[in-house]
mmCIF file of C-alpha atoms and ligand atoms in Angstrom:
data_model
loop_
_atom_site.group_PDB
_atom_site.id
_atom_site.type_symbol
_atom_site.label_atom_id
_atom_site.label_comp_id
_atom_site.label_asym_id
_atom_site.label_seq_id
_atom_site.Cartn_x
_atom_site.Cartn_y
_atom_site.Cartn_z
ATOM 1 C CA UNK A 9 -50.681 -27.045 -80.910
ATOM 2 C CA UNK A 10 -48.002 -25.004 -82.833
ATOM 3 C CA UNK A 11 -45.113 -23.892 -80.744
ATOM 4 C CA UNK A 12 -45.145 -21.381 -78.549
ATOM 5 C CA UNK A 13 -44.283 -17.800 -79.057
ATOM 6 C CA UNK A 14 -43.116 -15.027 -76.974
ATOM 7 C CA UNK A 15 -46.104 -13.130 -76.025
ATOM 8 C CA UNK A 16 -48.236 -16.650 -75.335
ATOM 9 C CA UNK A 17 -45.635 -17.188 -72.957
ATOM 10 C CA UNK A 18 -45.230 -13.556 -71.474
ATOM 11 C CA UNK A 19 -48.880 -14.249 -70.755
ATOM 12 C CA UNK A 20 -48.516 -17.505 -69.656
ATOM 13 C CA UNK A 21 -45.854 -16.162 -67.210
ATOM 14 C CA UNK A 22 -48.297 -13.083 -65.780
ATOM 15 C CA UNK A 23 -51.033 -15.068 -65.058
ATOM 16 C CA UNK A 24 -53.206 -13.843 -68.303
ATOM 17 C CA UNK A 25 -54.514 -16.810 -69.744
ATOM 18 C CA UNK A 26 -57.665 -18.190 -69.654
ATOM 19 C CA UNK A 27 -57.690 -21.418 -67.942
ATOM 20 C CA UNK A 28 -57.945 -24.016 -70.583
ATOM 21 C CA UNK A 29 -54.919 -21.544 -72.806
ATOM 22 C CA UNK A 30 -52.923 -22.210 -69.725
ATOM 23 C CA UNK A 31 -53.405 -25.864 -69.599
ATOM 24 C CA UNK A 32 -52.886 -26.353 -73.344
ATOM 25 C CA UNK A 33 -49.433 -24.049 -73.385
ATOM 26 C CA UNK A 34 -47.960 -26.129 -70.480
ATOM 27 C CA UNK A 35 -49.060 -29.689 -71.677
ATOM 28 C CA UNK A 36 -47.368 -28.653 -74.746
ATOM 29 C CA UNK A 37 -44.309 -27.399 -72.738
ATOM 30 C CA UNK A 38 -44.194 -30.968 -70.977
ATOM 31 C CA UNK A 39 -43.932 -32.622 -74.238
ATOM 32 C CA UNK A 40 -41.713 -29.980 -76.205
ATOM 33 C CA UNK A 41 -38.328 -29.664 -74.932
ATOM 34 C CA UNK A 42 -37.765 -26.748 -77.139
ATOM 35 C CA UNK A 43 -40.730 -25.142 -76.035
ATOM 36 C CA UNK A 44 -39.923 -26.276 -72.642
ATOM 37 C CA UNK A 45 -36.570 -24.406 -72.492
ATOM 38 C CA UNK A 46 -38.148 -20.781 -73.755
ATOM 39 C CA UNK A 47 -41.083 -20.912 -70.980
ATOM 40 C CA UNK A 48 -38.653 -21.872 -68.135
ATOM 41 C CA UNK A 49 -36.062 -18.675 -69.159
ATOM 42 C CA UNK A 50 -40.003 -16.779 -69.729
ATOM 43 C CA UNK A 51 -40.275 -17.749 -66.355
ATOM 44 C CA UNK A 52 -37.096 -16.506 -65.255
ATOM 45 C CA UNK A 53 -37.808 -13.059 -66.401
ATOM 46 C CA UNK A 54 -41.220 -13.199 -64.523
ATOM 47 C CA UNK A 55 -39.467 -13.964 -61.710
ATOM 48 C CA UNK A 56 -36.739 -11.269 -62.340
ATOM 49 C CA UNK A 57 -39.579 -8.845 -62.245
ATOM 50 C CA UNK A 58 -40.637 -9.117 -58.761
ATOM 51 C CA UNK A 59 -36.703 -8.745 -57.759
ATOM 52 C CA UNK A 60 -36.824 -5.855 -60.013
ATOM 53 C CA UNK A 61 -40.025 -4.189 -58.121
ATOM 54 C CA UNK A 62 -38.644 -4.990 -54.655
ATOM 55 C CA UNK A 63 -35.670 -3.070 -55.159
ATOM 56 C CA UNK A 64 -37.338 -0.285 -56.510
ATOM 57 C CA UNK A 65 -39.871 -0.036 -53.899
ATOM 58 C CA UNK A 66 -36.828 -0.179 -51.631
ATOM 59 C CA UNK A 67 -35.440 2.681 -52.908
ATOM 60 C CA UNK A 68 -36.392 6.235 -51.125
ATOM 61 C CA UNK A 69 -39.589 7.636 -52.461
ATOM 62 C CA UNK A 70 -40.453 7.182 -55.997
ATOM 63 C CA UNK A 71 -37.805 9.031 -58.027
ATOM 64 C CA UNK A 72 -35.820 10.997 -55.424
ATOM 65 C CA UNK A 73 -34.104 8.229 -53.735
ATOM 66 C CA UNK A 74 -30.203 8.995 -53.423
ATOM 67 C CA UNK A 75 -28.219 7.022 -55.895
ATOM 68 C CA UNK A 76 -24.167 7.147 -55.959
ATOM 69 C CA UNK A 77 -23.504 10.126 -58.770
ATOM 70 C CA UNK A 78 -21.061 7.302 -60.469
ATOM 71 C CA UNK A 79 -23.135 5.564 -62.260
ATOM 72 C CA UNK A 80 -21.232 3.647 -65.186
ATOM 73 C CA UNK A 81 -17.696 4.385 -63.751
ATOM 74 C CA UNK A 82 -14.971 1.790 -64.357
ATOM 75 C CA UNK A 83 -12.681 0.678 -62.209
ATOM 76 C CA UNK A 84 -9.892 -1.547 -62.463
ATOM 77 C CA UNK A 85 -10.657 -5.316 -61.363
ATOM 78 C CA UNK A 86 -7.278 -5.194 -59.397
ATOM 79 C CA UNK A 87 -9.385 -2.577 -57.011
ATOM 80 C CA UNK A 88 -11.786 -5.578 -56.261
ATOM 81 C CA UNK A 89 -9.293 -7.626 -55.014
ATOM 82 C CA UNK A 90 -7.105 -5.055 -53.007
ATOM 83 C CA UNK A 91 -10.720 -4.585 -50.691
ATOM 84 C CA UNK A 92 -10.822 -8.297 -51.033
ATOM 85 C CA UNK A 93 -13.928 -8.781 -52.009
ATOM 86 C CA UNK A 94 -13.937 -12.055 -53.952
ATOM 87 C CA UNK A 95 -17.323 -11.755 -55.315
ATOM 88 C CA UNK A 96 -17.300 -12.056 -59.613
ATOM 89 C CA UNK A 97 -17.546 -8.851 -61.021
ATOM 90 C CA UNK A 98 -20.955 -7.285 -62.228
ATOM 91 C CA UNK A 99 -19.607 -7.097 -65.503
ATOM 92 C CA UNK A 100 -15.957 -6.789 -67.196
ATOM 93 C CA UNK A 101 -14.675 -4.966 -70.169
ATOM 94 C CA UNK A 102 -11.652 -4.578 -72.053
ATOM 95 C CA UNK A 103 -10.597 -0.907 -72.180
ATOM 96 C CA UNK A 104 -8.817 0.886 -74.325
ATOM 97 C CA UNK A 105 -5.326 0.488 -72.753
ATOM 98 C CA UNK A 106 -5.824 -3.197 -72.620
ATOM 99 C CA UNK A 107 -6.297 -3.742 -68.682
ATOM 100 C CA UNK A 108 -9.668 -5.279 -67.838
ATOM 101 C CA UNK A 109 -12.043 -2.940 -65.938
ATOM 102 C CA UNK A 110 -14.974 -3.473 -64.089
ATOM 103 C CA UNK A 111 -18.517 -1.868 -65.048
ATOM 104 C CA UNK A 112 -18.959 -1.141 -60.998
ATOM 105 C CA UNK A 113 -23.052 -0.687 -60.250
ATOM 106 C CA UNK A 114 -22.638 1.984 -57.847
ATOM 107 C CA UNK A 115 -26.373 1.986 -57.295
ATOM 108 C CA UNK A 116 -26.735 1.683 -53.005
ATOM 109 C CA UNK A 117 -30.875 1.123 -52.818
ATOM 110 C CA UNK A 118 -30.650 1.476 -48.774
ATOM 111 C CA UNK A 119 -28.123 3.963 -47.216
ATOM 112 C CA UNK A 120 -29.665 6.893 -46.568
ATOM 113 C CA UNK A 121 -26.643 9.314 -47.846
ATOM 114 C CA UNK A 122 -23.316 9.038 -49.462
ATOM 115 C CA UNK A 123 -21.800 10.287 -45.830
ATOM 116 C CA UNK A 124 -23.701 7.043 -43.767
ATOM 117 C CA UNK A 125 -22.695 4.764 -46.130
ATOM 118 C CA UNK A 126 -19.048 6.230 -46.445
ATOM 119 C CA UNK A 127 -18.376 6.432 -43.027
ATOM 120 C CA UNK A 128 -19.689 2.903 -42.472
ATOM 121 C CA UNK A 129 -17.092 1.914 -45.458
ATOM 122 C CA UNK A 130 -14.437 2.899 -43.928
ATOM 123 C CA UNK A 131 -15.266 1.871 -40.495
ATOM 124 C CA UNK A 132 -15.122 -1.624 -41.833
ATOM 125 C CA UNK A 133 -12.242 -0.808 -44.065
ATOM 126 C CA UNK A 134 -14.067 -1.664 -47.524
ATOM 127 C CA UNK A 135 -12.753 1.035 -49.480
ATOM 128 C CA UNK A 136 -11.591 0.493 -52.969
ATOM 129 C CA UNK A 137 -8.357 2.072 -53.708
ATOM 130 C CA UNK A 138 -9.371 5.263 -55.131
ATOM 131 C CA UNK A 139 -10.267 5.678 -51.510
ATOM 132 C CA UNK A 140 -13.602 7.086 -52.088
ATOM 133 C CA UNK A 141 -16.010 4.094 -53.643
ATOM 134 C CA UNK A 142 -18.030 1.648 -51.264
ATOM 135 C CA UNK A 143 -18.862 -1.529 -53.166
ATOM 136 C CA UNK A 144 -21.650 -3.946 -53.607
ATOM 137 C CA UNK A 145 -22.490 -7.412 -53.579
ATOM 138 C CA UNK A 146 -25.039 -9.210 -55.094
ATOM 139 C CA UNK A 147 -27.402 -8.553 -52.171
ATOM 140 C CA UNK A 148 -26.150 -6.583 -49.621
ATOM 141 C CA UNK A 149 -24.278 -3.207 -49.564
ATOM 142 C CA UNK A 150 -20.619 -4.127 -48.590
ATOM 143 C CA UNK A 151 -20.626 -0.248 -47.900
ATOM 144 C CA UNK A 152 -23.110 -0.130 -44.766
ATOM 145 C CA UNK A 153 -23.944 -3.853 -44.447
ATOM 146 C CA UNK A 154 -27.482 -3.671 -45.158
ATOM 147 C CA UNK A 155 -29.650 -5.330 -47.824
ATOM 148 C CA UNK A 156 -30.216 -3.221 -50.698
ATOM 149 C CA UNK B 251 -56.921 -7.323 -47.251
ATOM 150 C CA UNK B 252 -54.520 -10.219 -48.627
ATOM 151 C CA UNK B 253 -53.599 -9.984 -44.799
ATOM 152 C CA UNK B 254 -57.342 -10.671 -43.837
ATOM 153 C CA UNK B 255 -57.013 -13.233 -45.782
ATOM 154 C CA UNK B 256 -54.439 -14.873 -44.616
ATOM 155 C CA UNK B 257 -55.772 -14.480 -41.568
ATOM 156 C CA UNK B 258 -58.786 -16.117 -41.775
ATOM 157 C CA UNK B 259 -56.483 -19.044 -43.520
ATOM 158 C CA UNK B 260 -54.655 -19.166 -40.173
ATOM 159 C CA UNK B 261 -58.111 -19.667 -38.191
ATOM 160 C CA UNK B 262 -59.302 -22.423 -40.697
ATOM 161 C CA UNK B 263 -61.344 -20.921 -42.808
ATOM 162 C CA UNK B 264 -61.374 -22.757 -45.771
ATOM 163 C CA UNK B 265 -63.114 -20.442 -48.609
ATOM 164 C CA UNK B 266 -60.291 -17.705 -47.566
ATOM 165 C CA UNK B 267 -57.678 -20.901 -48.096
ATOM 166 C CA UNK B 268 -60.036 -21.161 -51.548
ATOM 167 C CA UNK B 269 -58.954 -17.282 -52.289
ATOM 168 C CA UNK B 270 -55.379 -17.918 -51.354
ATOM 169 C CA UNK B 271 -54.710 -20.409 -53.643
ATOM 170 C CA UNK B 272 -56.299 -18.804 -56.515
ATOM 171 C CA UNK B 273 -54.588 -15.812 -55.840
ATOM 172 C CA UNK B 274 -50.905 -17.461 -55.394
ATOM 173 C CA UNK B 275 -51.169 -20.974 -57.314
ATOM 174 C CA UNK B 276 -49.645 -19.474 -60.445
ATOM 175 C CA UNK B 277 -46.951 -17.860 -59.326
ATOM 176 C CA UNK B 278 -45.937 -20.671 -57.242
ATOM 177 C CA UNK B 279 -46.083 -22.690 -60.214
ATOM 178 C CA UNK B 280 -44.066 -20.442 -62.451
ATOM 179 C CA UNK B 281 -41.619 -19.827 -59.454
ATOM 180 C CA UNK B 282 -40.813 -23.794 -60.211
ATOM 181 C CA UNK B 283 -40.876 -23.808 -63.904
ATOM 182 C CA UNK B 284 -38.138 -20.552 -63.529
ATOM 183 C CA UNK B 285 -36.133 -22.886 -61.171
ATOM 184 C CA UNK B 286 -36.237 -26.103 -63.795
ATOM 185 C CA UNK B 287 -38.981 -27.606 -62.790
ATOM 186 C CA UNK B 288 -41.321 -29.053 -65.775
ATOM 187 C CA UNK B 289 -44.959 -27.653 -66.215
ATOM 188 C CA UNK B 290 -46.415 -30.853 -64.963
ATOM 189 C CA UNK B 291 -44.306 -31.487 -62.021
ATOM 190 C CA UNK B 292 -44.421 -27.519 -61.221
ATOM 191 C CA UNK B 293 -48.975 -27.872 -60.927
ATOM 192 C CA UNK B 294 -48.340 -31.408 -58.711
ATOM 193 C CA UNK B 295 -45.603 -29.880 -56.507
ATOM 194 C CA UNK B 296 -47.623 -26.700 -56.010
ATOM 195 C CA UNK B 297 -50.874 -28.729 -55.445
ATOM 196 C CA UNK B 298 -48.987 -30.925 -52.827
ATOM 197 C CA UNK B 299 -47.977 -27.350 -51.256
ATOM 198 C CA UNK B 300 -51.017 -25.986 -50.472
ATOM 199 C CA UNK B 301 -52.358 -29.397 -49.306
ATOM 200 C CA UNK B 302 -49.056 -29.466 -46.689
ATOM 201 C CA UNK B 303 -49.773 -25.598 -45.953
ATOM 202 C CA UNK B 304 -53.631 -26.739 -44.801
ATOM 203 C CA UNK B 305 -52.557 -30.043 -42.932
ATOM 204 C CA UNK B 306 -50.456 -27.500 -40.944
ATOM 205 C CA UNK B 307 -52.571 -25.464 -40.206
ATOM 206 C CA UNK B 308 -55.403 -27.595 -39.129
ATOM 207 C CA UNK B 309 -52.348 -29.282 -36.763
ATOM 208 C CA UNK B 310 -52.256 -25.997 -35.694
ATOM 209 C CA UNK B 311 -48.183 -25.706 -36.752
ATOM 210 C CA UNK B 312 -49.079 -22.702 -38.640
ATOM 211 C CA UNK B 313 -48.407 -19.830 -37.118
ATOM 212 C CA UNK B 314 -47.929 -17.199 -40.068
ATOM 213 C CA UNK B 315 -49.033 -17.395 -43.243
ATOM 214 C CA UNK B 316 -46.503 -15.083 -45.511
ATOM 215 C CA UNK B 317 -47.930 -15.747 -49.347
ATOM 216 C CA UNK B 318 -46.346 -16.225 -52.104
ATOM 217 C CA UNK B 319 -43.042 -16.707 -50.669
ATOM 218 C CA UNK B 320 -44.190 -19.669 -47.864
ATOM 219 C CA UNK B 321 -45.670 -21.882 -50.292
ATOM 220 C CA UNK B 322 -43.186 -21.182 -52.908
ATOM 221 C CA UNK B 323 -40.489 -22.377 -50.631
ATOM 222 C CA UNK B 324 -42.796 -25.420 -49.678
ATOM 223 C CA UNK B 325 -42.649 -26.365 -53.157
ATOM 224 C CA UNK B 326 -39.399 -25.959 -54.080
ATOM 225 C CA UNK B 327 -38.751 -28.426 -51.007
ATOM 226 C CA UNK B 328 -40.982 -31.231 -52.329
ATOM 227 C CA UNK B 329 -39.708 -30.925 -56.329
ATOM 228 C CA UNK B 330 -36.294 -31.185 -54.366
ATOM 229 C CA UNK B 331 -36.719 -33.780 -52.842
ATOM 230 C CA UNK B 332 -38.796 -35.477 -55.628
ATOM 231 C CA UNK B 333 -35.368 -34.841 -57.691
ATOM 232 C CA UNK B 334 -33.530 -36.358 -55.577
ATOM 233 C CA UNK B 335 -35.569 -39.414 -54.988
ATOM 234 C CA UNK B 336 -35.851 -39.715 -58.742
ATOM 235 C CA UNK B 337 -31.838 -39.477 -58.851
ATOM 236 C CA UNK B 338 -32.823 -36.310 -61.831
ATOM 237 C CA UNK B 339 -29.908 -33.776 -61.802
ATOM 238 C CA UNK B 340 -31.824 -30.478 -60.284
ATOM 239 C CA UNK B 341 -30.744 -27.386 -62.291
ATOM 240 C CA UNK B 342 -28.259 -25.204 -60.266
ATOM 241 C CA UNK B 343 -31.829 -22.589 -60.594
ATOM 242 C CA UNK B 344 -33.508 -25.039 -58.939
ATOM 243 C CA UNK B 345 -31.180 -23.875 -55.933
ATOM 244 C CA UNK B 346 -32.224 -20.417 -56.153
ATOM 245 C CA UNK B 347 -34.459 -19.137 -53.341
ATOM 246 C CA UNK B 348 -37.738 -17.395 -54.310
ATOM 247 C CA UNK B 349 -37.425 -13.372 -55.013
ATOM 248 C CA UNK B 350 -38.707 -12.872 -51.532
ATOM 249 C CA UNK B 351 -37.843 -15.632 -49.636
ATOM 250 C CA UNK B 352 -36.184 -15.333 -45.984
ATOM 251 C CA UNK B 353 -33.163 -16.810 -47.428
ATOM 252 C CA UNK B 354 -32.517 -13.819 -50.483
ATOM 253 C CA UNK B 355 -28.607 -14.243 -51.169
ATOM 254 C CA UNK B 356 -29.201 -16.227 -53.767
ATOM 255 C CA UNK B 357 -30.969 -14.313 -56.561
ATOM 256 C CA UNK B 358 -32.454 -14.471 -60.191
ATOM 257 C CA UNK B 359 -30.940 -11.087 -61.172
ATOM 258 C CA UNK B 360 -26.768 -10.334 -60.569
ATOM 259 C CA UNK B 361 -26.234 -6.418 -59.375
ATOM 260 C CA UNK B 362 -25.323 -5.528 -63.253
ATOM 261 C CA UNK B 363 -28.649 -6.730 -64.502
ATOM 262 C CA UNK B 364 -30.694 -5.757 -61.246
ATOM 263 C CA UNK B 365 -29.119 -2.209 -62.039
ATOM 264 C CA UNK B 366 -29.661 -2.057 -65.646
ATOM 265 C CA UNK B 367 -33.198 -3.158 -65.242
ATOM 266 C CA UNK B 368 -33.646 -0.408 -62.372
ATOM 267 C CA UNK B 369 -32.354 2.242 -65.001
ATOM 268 C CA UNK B 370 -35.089 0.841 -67.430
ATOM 269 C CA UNK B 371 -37.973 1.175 -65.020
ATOM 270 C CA UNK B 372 -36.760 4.613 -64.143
ATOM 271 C CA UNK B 373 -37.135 5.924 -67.905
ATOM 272 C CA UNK B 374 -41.086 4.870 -67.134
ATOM 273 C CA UNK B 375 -43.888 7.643 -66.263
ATOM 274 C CA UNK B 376 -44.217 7.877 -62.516
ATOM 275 C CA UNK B 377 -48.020 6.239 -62.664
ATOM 276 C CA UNK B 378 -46.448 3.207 -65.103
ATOM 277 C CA UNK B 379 -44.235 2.819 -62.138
ATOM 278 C CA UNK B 380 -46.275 2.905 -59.688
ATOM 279 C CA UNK B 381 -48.604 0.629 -61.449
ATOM 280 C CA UNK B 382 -45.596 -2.274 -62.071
ATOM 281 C CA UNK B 383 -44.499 -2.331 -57.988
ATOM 282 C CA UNK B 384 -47.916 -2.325 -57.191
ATOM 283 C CA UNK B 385 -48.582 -5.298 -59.745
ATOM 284 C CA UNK B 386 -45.321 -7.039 -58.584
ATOM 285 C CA UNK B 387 -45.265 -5.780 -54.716
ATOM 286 C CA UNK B 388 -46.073 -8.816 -53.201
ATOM 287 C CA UNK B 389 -49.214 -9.399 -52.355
ATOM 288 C CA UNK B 390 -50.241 -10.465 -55.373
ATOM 289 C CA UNK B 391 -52.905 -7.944 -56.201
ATOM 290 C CA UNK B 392 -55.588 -8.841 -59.049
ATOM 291 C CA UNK B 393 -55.116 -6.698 -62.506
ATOM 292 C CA UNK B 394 -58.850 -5.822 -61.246
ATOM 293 C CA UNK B 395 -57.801 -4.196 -57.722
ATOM 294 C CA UNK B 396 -54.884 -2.723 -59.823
ATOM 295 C CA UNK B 397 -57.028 -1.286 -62.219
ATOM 296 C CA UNK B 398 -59.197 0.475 -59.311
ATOM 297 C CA UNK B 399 -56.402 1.514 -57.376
ATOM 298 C CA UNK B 400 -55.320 3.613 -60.291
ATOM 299 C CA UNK B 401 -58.696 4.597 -61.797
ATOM 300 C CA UNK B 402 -57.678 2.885 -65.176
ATOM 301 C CA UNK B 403 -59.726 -0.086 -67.034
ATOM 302 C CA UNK B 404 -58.649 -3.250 -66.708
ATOM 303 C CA UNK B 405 -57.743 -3.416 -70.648
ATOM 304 C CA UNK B 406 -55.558 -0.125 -70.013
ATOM 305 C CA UNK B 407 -54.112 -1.671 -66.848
ATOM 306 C CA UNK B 408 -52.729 -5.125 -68.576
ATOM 307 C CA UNK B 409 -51.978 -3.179 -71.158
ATOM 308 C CA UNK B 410 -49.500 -1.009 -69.371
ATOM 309 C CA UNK B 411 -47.954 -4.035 -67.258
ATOM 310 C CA UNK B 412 -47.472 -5.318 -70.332
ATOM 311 C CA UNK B 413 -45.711 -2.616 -72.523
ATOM 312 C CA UNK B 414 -43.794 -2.123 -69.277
ATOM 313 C CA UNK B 415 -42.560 -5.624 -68.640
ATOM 314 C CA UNK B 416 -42.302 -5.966 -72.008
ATOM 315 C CA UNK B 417 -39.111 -3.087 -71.858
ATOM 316 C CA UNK B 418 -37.859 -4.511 -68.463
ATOM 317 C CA UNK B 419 -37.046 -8.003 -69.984
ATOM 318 C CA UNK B 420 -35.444 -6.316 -73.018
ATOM 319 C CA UNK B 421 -32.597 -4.363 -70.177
ATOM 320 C CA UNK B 422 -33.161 -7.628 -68.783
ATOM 321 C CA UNK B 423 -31.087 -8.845 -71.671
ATOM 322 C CA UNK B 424 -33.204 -12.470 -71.874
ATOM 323 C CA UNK B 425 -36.364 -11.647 -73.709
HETATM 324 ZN ZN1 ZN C 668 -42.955 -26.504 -79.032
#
């Protein structure tokens, strides 16, 4: 068998292939550790995809669920640690003045409204200094304490 | 009716084990490879799964039956502990708990990527949407119930998932 490529393995991955395909793709796999590599990360993104459909489902109906209108905003990474959150950034940048910044997702997939999950901010003091932002982990909304 | 299904499992009924297994063997299996786990170890482990999932059952220690995530976490346990035995270095993935496992802090996708790939799935129709959390909602519905669920063929229907998947692993950022 000739290595595998992306769309044998996207298949793979879904559940697509005929039985005998499957069993030929992964005994290659198990004897091809390049092959090997490139269906475990394919099977990563599968994986991604049901995290990726559970948080959209989660989301308030279909296309009208409430999002934080901040989208994209950068912040300064000092802001993370003056809340003292010590989780790693989502993603850092350098800026134009030289300072890094955060790229904050400011996506919150449960509270119902930006004045629920504000007031339950600040009830547990997790502001960010510009006094106005709740922030997120990985998992939960630091803002109202609920999974997202 | 993948909860009458279960059900059934959970009285003993062995063809609805039969249906549970084909439903949810892949994805347990792929839920393995994604952690580290080799192709060949991922089938055994699963295998070994659904054999522990039945012996508890029928020693009536079963008393809900949540599929995929249940036997996914069963066999993560025994590669685990297979690793270990073995004295093989387990992939820090091989940590991770399944997408919809009790235990969810741990999770394939950081907030940055979770977000971006959100973004990506919103710039899809509302039906392609639809179609992609039905198709990765859980309870592991065929591409055939899929396709009569939303009055498409089953050609149209994998070809959809496809095209859409296809754009979520590109926001994804890892193919
Ligand atoms: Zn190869």
């Amino acid at each position: 068998m000739t290595h595998l490529t992306d769309d044998h393995i996207a298949a793979w991955a879904a559940g697509e292939l005929a039985p005998a395909e499957r069993d030929a793709l992964e005994a290659h796999a198990d004897a091809c550790a390049d092959c090997a590599a490139r269906l475990s990360a394919g099977a990563r993104a599968e994986e991604a995809m049901y995290e990726v459909a559970a948080a959209s489902a989660a989301r308030a109906p279909s296309g009208t669920g409430w999002r934080w209108p901040l989208a994209g905003l950068a912040l300064a990474a000092a802001a993370l640690i003056a809340v003292g959150l010590s989780q790693r950034p989502a993603e850092t940048t350098e800026s134009h003045d030289g300072a890094a910044r955060v790229d904050v997702s400011v996506e919150c997939m449960s509270a119902p409204d930006l004045h629920t999950c504000e007031a339950d901010a600040l009830r547990r003091g997790l502001m960010t200094e510009s006094g106005r932002i709740p922030r997120y982990d990985r998992a939960v909304c630091v803002g109202c304490g609920r999974d997202s | 009716m993948a909860g009458s299904t279960e059900a059934r499992a959970l009285r003993g009924d062995d063809a609805a084990w039969n249906a549970l297994v084909q439903a949810h063997d892949h994805r347990v299996v792929v839920a393995l490879v994604a952690r580290g786990a080799r192709p060949c170890e991922a089938r055994e482990c699963a295998q070994e799964a659904w054999m522990r999932l039945v012996q508890q059952q029928r020693e009536g220690r079963l008393a809900e039956l949540q599929l995929p995530g249940l036997a996914i976490r069963q066999a993560r346990f025994i590669w685990l502990e297979r690793c270990r035995r073995a004295g093989t270095v387990v992939p820090l993935d091989g940590l991770r708990e399944p997408a919809d496992g009790a235990g969810s802090e741990d999770r394939m996708l950081d907030r940055a990527r979770l977000g971006r790939t959100l973004r990506a799935l919103d710039r899809e129709s509302d039906r392609d949407r639809a179609l992609f959390e039905a198709a990765y909602g859980g309870e592991g519905p065929s591409h055939a119930d899929l396709a009569d669920r939303f009055g498409l063929s089953l050609q149209r229907t994998r070809q959809i998932l496809s095209e859409v998947r296809q754009r979520l692993k590109a926001a994804l950022g890892d193919g």
